[in-house]
Every structure is written in structure tokens, then in C-alpha cells.
Amino acid sequence: MLETLIQYLDQYEELFIMIGVISAAVFVLTLLLTPYLLGLMPVDYFSSKRKHAIEIKSVWDFIKFILTTVIGIFLVLAGIIMLVTPGQGVISILLGLFLMEFPGKRELELKFIKHTPTYKTLNWLRHKAGKPPFNR
């Protein structure tokens, strides 16, 4: 049994090293990008008075929509991976969800922000970016 495990590990050694390197790179990337991206969000993002309608009026608006969606999907996937590897998995998933557009997104965001530890963590990360805390 132990010999079979050792053979398996030897056979896929390069793959495990590659996964480790990618995990470390994503970890560092999220450490650097998360406060910055949270800092880009307006202070009143979670305010009940704020409207979240998507308005695509030009090609640039469409490109921005596509880029934020792609970045959001990447962050959600990276966050899921970071749940079992080193990294800020939950925060990356939240940030990815905030960037994407999908039905029920607003209700999900408000549910997350009402969770006090999540709210405090997001504001701590905004503080790291030199930004004021979110309004609830």
C-alpha cells in the first residue's frame, strides 16, 4: 500500500509541483489584488438606495462588462481552489461574485454583508487599500 502511494506520487511529481506553484502564485496575486479591487468599490455599494442596473451604452461598456465577468469567474474558481490550498478562498469567492452579474446577485451580496465577520474583514481589506469602510 505504501509502495503504491510512493509510486503514484513519483509518477505525478511534476503535476503536484505545478499545482503547488500555481497555488502559491494565485495566493500572492489575491493578497495583492483583493484590497485594491475592494478599494475600487464605492462606499455605498451595499446601501439599499444604490441601484445596480447594468447599462451597456457603448463598446467600451461591453468590454468592461466582459472583463469584470472574466475576472469574477477567475476569482471564484481561484477561491474554490484556495478553500483546500493556501489562500484567501472565501474572500476571493466573494470578490468574484461582486464583480459578476447574475440573477439574485444583489440578495446574495446583502446576505454576505450582513454577516458581521465578513463585513469586518472586507472593511479591514479596504483599510489596507487606504479606503473608507463600506456603509451598510
Coordinates of C-alpha atoms in Angstrom, one line a residue:
M1 CA 0.0 0.0 0.0
L2 CA 2.7 2.5 1.0
E3 CA 4.8 1.5 -2.0
T4 CA 1.8 2.1 -4.3
L5 CA 1.4 5.5 -2.8
I6 CA 5.0 6.4 -3.3
Q7 CA 4.9 5.2 -6.9
Y8 CA 1.8 7.3 -7.5
L9 CA 3.5 10.4 -6.0
D10 CA 6.6 9.7 -8.1
Q11 CA 4.6 9.3 -11.3
Y12 CA 2.8 12.6 -10.8
E13 CA 5.5 14.6 -9.1
E14 CA 5.7 17.2 -11.8
L15 CA 2.0 17.8 -11.7
F16 CA 2.0 18.2 -7.9
I17 CA 4.9 20.7 -8.1
M18 CA 3.0 22.6 -10.9
I19 CA -0.2 22.7 -8.7
G20 CA 1.8 24.0 -5.8
V21 CA 3.5 26.7 -7.8
I22 CA 0.2 27.8 -9.3
S23 CA -1.4 27.8 -5.8
A24 CA 1.4 30.0 -4.4
A25 CA 1.1 32.4 -7.4
V26 CA -2.7 32.7 -7.0
F27 CA -2.3 33.2 -3.3
V28 CA 0.2 36.1 -3.7
L29 CA -1.9 37.6 -6.5
T30 CA -5.0 37.6 -4.4
L31 CA -3.1 39.0 -1.4
L32 CA -2.1 41.9 -3.7
L33 CA -5.3 42.4 -5.7
T34 CA -8.0 41.9 -3.1
P35 CA -7.5 45.1 -1.2
Y36 CA -7.1 47.1 -4.4
L37 CA -10.2 45.7 -6.0
L38 CA -12.3 46.2 -2.8
G39 CA -10.9 49.7 -2.8
L40 CA -12.4 50.3 -6.2
M41 CA -15.9 49.5 -5.0
P42 CA -17.9 52.6 -3.9
V43 CA -18.5 53.1 -0.2
D44 CA -22.3 52.9 -0.7
Y45 CA -22.1 49.7 -2.7
F46 CA -24.1 47.8 -0.1
S47 CA -26.6 50.6 0.6
S48 CA -30.2 49.8 0.0
K49 CA -30.6 53.0 -2.0
R50 CA -27.9 52.2 -4.6
K51 CA -29.2 50.9 -7.9
H52 CA -27.3 48.1 -9.6
A53 CA -28.7 48.1 -13.1
I54 CA -26.2 47.3 -15.9
E55 CA -26.1 49.9 -18.6
I56 CA -24.2 49.0 -21.7
K57 CA -24.2 52.1 -23.9
S58 CA -21.0 51.6 -25.9
V59 CA -18.5 49.1 -27.0
W60 CA -16.3 50.1 -24.0
D61 CA -19.1 49.4 -21.6
F62 CA -19.5 45.9 -23.1
I63 CA -15.7 45.3 -22.9
K64 CA -15.7 46.4 -19.3
F65 CA -18.7 44.0 -18.6
I66 CA -16.8 41.1 -20.2
L67 CA -13.6 41.8 -18.4
T68 CA -15.2 42.1 -15.0
T69 CA -17.1 38.9 -15.6
V70 CA -14.0 37.1 -16.6
I71 CA -12.1 38.4 -13.6
G72 CA -15.0 37.5 -11.4
I73 CA -15.1 33.9 -12.7
F74 CA -11.4 33.6 -12.3
L75 CA -11.6 34.8 -8.7
V76 CA -14.5 32.4 -7.8
L77 CA -12.6 29.5 -9.3
A78 CA -9.4 30.5 -7.6
G79 CA -11.3 31.0 -4.3
I80 CA -12.7 27.5 -4.6
I81 CA -9.2 26.1 -5.1
M82 CA -8.0 28.2 -2.2
L83 CA -10.5 26.6 0.1
V84 CA -8.3 23.5 0.1
T85 CA -4.9 25.2 -0.6
P86 CA -3.2 28.2 0.9
G87 CA -5.0 31.5 0.2
Q88 CA -8.0 33.7 0.9
G89 CA -10.6 31.4 -0.5
V90 CA -13.8 32.9 0.9
I91 CA -12.8 36.5 0.3
S92 CA -11.8 35.7 -3.3
I93 CA -15.1 34.0 -3.9
L94 CA -17.0 37.0 -2.5
L95 CA -15.0 39.4 -4.6
G96 CA -15.5 37.4 -7.7
L97 CA -19.3 37.2 -7.0
F98 CA -19.3 41.0 -6.5
L99 CA -17.7 41.5 -10.0
M100 CA -20.0 39.2 -11.9
E101 CA -23.7 39.8 -12.9
F102 CA -26.3 37.1 -12.4
P103 CA -29.9 36.8 -11.2
G104 CA -30.2 37.1 -7.4
K105 CA -26.8 38.7 -7.0
R106 CA -28.0 41.6 -5.0
E107 CA -29.8 39.5 -2.4
L108 CA -26.7 37.3 -2.1
E109 CA -24.4 40.3 -1.6
L110 CA -26.7 41.7 1.1
K111 CA -26.8 38.4 2.9
F112 CA -23.0 38.3 2.9
I113 CA -22.5 41.8 4.1
K114 CA -25.0 41.3 7.0
H115 CA -22.6 38.6 8.3
T116 CA -20.5 40.7 10.8
P117 CA -17.2 38.8 10.4
T118 CA -17.4 39.1 6.6
Y119 CA -18.3 42.8 6.9
K120 CA -15.3 43.5 9.2
T121 CA -12.9 41.5 7.0
L122 CA -14.0 43.4 3.9
N123 CA -13.6 46.7 5.7
W124 CA -10.2 45.7 7.1
L125 CA -9.0 44.9 3.5
R126 CA -10.4 48.3 2.3
H127 CA -8.5 50.0 5.1
K128 CA -5.3 48.3 3.7
A129 CA -6.1 50.0 0.4
G130 CA -6.5 53.3 2.2
K131 CA -10.2 53.5 1.6
P132 CA -13.1 54.2 4.0
P133 CA -15.3 51.4 5.2
F134 CA -18.5 50.3 3.4
N135 CA -21.8 51.7 4.5
R136 CA -24.5 49.1 5.3

